[in-house]
Coordinates of C-alpha atoms in Angstrom, one line a residue:
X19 CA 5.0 59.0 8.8
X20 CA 5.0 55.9 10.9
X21 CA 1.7 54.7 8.8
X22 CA 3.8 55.4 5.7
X23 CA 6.6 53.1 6.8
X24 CA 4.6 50.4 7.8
X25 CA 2.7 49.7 4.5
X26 CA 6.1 50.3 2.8
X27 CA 7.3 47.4 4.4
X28 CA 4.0 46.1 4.1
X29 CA 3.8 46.3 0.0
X30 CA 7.6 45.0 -0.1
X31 CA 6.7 41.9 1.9
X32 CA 4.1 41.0 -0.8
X33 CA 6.0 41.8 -3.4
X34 CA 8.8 39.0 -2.3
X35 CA 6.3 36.3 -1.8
X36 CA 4.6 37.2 -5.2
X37 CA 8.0 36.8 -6.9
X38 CA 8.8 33.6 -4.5
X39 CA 4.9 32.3 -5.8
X40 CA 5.8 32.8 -9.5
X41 CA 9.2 31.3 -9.6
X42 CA 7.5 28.4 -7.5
X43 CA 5.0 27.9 -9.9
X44 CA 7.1 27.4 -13.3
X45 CA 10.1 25.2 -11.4
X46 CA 8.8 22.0 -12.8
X47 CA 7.3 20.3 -15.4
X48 CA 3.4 20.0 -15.6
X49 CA 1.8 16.2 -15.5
X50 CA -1.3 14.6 -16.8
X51 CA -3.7 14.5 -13.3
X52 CA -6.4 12.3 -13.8
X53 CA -6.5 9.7 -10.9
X54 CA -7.4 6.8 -13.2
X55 CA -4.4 8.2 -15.1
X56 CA -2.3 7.8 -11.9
X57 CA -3.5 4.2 -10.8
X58 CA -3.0 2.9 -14.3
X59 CA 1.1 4.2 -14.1
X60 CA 1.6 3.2 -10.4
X61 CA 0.1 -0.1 -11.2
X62 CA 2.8 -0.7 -14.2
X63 CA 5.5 1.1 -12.8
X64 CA 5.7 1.0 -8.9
X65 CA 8.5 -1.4 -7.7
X66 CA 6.3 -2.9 -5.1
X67 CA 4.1 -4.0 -7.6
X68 CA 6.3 -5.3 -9.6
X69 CA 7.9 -7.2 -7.0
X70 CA 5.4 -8.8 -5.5
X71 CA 4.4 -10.0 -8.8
X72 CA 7.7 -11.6 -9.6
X73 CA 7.5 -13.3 -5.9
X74 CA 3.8 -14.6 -7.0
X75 CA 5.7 -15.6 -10.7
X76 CA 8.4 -17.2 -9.0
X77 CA 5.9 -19.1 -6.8
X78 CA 4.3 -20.8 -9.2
X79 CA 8.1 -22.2 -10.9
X80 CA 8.1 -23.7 -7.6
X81 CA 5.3 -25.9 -7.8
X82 CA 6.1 -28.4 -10.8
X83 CA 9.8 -28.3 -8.9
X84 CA 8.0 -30.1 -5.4
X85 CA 6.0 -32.5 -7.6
X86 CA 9.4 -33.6 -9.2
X87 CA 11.0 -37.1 -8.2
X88 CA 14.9 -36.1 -6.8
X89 CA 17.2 -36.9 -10.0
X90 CA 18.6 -40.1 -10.7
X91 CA 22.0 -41.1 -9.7
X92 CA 24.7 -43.2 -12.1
X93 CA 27.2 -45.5 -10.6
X94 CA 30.2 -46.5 -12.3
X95 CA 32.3 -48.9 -10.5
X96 CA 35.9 -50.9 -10.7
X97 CA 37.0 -53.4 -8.5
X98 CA 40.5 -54.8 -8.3
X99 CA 41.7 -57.6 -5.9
X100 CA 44.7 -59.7 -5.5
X101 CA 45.1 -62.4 -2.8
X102 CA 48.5 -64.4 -1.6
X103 CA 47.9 -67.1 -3.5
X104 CA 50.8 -68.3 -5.3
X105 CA 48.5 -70.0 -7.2
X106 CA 46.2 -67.1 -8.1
X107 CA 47.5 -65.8 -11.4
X108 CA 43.8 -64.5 -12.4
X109 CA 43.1 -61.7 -10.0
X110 CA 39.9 -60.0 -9.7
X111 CA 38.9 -57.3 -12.0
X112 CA 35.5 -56.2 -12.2
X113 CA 33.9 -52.8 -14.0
X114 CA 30.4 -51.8 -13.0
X115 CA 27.8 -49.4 -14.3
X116 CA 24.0 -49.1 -12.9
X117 CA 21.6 -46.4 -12.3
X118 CA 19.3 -45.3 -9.3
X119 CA 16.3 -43.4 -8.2
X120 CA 15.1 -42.4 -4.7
X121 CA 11.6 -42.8 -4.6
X122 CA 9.6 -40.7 -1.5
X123 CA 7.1 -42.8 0.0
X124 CA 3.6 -42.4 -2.1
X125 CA 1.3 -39.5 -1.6
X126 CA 4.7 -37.2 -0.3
X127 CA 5.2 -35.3 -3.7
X128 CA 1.6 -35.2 -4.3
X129 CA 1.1 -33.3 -0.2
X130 CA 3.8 -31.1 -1.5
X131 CA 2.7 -30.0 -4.2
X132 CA -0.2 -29.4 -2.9
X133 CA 1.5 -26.9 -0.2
X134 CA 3.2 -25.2 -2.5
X135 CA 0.5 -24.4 -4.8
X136 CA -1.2 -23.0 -1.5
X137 CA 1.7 -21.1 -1.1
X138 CA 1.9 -19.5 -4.8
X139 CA -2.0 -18.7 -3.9
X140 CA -0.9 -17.3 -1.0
X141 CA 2.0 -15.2 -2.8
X142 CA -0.8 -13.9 -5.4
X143 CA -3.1 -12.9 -2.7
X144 CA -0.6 -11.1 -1.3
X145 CA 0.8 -9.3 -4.5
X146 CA -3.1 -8.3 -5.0
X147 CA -2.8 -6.8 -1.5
X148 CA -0.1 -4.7 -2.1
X149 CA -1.4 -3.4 -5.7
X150 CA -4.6 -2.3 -3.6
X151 CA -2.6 -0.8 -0.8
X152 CA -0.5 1.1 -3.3
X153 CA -3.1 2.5 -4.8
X154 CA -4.8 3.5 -1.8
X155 CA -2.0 5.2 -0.6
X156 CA -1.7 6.9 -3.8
X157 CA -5.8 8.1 -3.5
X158 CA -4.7 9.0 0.0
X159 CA -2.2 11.3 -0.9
X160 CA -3.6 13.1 -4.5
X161 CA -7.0 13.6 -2.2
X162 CA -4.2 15.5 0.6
X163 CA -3.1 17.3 -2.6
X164 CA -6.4 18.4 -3.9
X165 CA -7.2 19.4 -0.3
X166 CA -3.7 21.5 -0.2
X167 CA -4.8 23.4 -3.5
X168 CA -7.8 24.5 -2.9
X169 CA -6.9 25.9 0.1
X170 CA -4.4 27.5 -1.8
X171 CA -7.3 28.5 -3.6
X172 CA -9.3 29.6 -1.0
X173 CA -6.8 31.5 0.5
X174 CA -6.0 33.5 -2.8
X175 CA -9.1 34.5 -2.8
X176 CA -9.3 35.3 0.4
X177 CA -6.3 37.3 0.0
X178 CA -8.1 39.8 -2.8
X179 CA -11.2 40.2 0.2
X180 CA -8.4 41.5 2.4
X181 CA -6.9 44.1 0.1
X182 CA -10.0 45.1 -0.2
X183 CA -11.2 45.3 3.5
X184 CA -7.9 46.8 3.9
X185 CA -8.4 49.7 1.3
X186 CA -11.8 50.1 3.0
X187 CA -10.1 50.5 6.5
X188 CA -7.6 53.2 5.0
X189 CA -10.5 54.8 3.4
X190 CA -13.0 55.0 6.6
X191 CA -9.4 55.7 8.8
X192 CA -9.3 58.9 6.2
X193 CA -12.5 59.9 6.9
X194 CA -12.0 59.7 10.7
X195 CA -14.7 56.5 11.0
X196 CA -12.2 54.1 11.6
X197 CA -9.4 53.4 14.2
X198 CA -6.0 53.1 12.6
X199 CA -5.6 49.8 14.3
X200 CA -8.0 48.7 11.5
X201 CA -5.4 49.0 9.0
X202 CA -2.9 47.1 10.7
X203 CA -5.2 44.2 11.5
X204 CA -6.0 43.8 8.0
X205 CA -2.5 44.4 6.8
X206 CA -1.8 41.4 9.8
X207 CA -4.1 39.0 8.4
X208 CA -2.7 39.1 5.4
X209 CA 0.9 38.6 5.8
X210 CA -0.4 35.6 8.0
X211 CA -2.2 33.9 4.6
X212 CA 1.0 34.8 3.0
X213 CA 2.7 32.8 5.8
X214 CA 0.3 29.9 5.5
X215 CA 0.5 29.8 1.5
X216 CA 4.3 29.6 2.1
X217 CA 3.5 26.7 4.2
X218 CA 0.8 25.2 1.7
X219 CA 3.1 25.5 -1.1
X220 CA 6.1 23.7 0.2
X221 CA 3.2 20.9 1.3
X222 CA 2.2 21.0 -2.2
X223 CA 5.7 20.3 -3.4
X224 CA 6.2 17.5 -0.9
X225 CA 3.4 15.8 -2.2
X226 CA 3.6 15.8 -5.7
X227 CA 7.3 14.3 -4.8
X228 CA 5.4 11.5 -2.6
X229 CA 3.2 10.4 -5.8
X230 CA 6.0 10.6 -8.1
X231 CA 7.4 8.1 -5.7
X232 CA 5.0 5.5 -6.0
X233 CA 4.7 6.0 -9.5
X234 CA 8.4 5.3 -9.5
X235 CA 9.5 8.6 -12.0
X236 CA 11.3 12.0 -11.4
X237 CA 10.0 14.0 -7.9
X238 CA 9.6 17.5 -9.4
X239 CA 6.9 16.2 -12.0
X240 CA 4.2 18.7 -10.6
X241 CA 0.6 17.1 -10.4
X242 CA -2.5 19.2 -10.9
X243 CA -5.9 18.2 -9.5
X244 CA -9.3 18.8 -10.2
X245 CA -11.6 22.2 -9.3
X246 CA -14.1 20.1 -7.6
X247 CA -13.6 16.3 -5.9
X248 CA -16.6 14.7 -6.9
X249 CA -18.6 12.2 -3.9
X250 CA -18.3 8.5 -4.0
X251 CA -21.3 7.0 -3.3
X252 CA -21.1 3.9 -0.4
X253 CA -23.3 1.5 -2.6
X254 CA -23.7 -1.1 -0.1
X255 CA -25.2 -1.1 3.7
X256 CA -22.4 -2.3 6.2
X257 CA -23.3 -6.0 6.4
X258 CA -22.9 -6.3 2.5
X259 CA -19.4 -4.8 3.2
X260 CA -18.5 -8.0 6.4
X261 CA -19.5 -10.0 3.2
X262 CA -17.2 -8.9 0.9
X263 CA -14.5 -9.1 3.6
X264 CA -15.0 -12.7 3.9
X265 CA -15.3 -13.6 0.5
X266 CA -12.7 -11.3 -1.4
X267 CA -10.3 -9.6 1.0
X268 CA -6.8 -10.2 -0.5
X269 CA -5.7 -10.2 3.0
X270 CA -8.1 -12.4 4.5
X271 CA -7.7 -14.7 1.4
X272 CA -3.6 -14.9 2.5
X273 CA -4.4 -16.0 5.3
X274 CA -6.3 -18.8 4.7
X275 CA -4.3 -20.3 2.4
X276 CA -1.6 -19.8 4.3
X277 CA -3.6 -21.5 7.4
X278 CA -4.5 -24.2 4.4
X279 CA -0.3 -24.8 3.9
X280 CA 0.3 -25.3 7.5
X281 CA -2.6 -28.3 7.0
X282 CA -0.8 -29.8 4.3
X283 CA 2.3 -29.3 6.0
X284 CA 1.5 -31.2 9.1
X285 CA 0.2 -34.1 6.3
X286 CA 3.7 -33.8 5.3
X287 CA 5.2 -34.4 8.6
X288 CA 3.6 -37.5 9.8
X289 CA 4.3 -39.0 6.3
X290 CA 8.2 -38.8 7.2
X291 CA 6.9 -41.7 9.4
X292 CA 7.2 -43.6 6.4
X293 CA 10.1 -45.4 5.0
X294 CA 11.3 -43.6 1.6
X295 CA 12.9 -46.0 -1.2
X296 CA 16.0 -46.3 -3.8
X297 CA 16.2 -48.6 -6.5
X298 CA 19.0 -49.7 -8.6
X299 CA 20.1 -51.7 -11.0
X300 CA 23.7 -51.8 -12.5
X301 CA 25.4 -54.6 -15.1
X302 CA 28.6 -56.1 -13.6
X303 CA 31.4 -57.5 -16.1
X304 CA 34.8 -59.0 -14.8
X305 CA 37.5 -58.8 -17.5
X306 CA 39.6 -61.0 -16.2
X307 CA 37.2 -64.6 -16.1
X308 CA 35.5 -63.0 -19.0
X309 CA 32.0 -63.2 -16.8
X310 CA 29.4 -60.6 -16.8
X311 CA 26.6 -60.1 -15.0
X312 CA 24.2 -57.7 -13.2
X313 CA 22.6 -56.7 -10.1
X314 CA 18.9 -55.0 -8.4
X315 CA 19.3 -53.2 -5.5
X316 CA 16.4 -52.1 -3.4
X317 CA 17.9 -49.5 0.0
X318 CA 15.2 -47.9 2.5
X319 CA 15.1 -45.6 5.2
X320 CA 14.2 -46.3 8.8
X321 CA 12.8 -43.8 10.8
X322 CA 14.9 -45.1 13.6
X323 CA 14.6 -41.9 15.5
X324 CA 11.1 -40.8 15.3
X325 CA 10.7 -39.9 19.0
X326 CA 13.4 -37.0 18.4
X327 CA 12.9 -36.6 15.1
X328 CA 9.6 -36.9 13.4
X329 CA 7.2 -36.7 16.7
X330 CA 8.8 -33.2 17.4
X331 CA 8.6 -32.0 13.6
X332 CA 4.8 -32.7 13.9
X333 CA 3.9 -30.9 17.2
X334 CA 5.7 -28.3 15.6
X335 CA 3.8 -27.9 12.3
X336 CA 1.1 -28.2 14.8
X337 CA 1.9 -25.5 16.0
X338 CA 2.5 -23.5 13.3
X339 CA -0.7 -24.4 11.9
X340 CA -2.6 -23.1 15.1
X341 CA -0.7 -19.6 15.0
X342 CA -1.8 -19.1 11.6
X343 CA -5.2 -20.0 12.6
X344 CA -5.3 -17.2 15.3
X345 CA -3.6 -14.9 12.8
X346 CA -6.7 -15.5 10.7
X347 CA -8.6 -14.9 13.2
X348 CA -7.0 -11.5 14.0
X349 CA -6.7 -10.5 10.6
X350 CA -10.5 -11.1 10.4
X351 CA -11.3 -9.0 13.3
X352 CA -9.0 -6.4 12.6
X353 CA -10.7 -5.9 9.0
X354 CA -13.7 -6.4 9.7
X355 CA -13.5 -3.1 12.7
X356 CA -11.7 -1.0 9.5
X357 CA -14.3 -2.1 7.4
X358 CA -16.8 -0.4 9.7
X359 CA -15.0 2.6 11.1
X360 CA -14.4 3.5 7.4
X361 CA -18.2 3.0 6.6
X362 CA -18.7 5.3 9.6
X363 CA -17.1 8.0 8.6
X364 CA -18.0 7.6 5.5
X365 CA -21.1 8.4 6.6
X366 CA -20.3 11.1 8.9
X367 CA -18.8 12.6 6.0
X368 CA -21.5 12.7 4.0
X369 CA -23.5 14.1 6.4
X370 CA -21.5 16.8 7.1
X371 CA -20.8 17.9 3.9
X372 CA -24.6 17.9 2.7
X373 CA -24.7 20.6 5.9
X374 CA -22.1 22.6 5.3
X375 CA -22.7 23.1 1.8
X376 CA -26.2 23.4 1.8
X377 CA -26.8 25.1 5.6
X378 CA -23.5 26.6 6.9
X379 CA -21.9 28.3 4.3
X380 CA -24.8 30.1 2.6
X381 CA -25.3 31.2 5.9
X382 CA -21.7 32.6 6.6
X383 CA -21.7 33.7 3.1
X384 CA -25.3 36.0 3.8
X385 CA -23.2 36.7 7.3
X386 CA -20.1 38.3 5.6
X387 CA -21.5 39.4 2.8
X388 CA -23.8 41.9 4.9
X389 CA -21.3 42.6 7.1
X390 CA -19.0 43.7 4.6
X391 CA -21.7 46.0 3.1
X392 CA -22.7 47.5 6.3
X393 CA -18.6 48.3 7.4
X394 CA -18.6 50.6 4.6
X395 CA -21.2 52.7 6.0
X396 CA -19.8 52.6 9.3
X397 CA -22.6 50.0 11.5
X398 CA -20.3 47.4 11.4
X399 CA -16.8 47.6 13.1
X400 CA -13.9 45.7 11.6
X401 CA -13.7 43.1 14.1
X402 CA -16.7 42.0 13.2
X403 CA -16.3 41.8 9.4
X404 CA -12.5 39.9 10.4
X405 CA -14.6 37.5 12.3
X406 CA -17.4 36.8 9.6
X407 CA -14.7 36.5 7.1
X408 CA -12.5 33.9 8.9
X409 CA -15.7 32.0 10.1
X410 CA -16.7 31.6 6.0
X411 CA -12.6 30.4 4.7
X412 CA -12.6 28.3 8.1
X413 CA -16.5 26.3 6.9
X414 CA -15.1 26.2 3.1
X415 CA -11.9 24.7 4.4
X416 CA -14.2 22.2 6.7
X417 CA -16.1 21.3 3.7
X418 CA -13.1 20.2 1.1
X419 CA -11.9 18.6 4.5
X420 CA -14.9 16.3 4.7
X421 CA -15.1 16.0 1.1
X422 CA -11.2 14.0 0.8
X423 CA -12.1 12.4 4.8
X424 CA -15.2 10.8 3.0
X425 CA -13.2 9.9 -0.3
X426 CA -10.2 8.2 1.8
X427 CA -12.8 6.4 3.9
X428 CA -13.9 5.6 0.5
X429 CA -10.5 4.0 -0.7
X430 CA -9.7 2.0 2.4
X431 CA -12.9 0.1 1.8
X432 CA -11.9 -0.5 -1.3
X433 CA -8.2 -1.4 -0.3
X434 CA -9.8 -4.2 1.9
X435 CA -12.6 -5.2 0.2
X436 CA -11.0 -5.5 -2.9
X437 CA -13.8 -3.4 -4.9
X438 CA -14.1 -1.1 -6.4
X439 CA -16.9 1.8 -5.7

């Protein structure tokens, strides 16, 4: 009676997750799943795309804007004056009109357009770093997904192997071969998978919602993925990689022209040493004498103050200009270790996954396989079979592990290197 109650509750446990899986399954609308399919949208819809690409647009308005003279100034003018001259009866009245124009000293618009064309450089290195970052993140997540389903997958199937050890137990259990403890171990390690397809799925869901995110569209757009994740090949040895890092990094490339600004910059700053101009000219006319007339004025600054003023603006662009050269440095070093750890497991990957596929799992597969066989007839007890059967989901599992390891090691190379494999 007690074995009766148990699969009752048992068969009613499976039954809600079945109808929990199906509703699951049809709550959202199915999307097109190629990756290139993915890249293409994220690159044309994310917001971070797009807004580093206005920065870099808005960057380059900039630079015709530094190379500009300042605008030019009109004067109008009217002078009236009286004295206490009895005698006076003509006073003064004089109109005036001229024009103006500040002129920097030479070389000072040229410096600065030059910095902030370094700086629009700078800005498009740096939206081309955050398109490649987006899209590795986006290859980091839909490989997660594809490792999620097929242990979804793995699992299912799985599942069906239990119901059928289980029927086994009940049968050998019937026959008096079998402990009834058999029975509930199988009926155990089931409602566990059913616990960690619960878990699977809701991981599932989450990460669909985290591509739809950077693809900037609705969350519950469900993704599919592919039966098999096929293997990237490196393509180039390591020092071929330290190569491309130096000569087409989008990072490293901000970097130096940002280290290239500071240079003009500190150009910039001495040449406030130098006096800047303003030149006018303006036609004078007095109405009462009936004269007119003009006059050319010619005003220039004094850097009068250039021991508080312009010495200290260039020990700080000095500055400035050796913290971005140790940021460059940094930023070197700092890709160049990713650069290789990445290769490295690249490679480990590789490895193991020509091993398991090839070595391990035929092996547990021969292992259960035989097992199974012989538990029928009674040589083989059920811990045993458990234990073979966990070994072979555990080394598939391992294998579409390495598989999306290697792939991800894959992407971050191409995230820093800026090509693509």
């Amino acid at each position: 009676m007690k074995l009766i109650n148990l699969n009752k509750l048992f068969y009613i446990g499976i039954l809600i997750y079945l109808v929990y899986a199906s509703s699951s399954a049809f709550a959202s609308t199915a999307s097109p799943a190629a990756l290139s399919y993915l890249i293409q949208e994220a690159v044309q819809s994310n917001p971070q795309i797009k807004a580093a690409r206005e920065r870099w647009l808005a960057a380059k308005d900039v630079i015709p804007q530094s190379r500009s003279l300042p605008d030019p100034k009109v004067d109008l003018g009217y002078i009236h004056m009286t004295g206490n001259n009895p005698m006076d009866v003509d006073p003064r009245r004089e109109q005036m009109i001229g024009v103006s124009q500040e002129i920097p000293f030479p070389a000072k618009l040229y410096v600065r357009g030059k910095a902030a064309t370094l700086d629009a450089k700078r800005i498009e290195a740096e939206y081309h770093t955050i398109r490649l970052t987006i899209i590795a993140q986006l290859k980091r997540i839909y490989y997660d997904l594809y490792l999620v389903n097929k242990s979804i997958e793995i699992f299912q199937n799985n599942q069906l192997l239990l119901d059928k050890i289980e029927r086994s137990a009940r049968v050998n259990y019937s026959v008096g071969k079998a402990p009834q403890q058999d029975i509930y171990r199988a009926q155990t390690e089931i409602s566990r998978l059913l616990m960690r397809l619960v878990m699977l799925r809701q991981e599932r869901a989450s990460l669909e919602a985290d591509i739809n995110r950077l693809l900037n569209r609705p969350l519950d757009i469900t993704i599919s993925t592919p039966s098999k994740l096929s293997i990237t090949p490196l393509g180039f040895d390591l020092n071929k990689f330290y190569r491309l890092v130096d000569l087409q990094s989008p990072q490293l490339n901000a970097q130096q022209k940002n280290v290239e600004k500071s240079n003009q910059e500190i150009r910039l700053s001495k040449l406030d040493y130098y006096p800047d101009i303003e030149i006018g000219a303006g036609r004078l006319r007095d109405t009462a004498m009936g004269t007119q007339g003009y006059q050319v004025m010619l005003t220039a600054t004094i850097p009068l103050y250039f021991a508080s003023k312009q010495n200290y603006a260039v020990r700080e662009k000095l500055a400035r200009y050796n913290a971005d050269i140790e940021d460059l440095y940094s930023t070197h070093r700092d890709l160049s270790f990713q650069v290789k750890n990445a290769f490295l497991l690249a490679q480990r990957s590789a490895q193991l996954i020509h091993l398991i596929q090839y070595t391990i799992i035929p092996q547990a597969t021969l292992t259960f396989r035989s097992s199974q066989a012989n538990y029928g007839v009674g040589k083989v007890d059920f811990l045993t079979l458990l234990n073979n059967l966990l070994t072979l989901q555990d080394n598939e599992l391992e294998l579409h592990g390495e598989i999306v390891q290697h792939e991800k090691a894959i992407a971050q190379l191409e995230e820093i290197t800026g090509v693509t494999l």
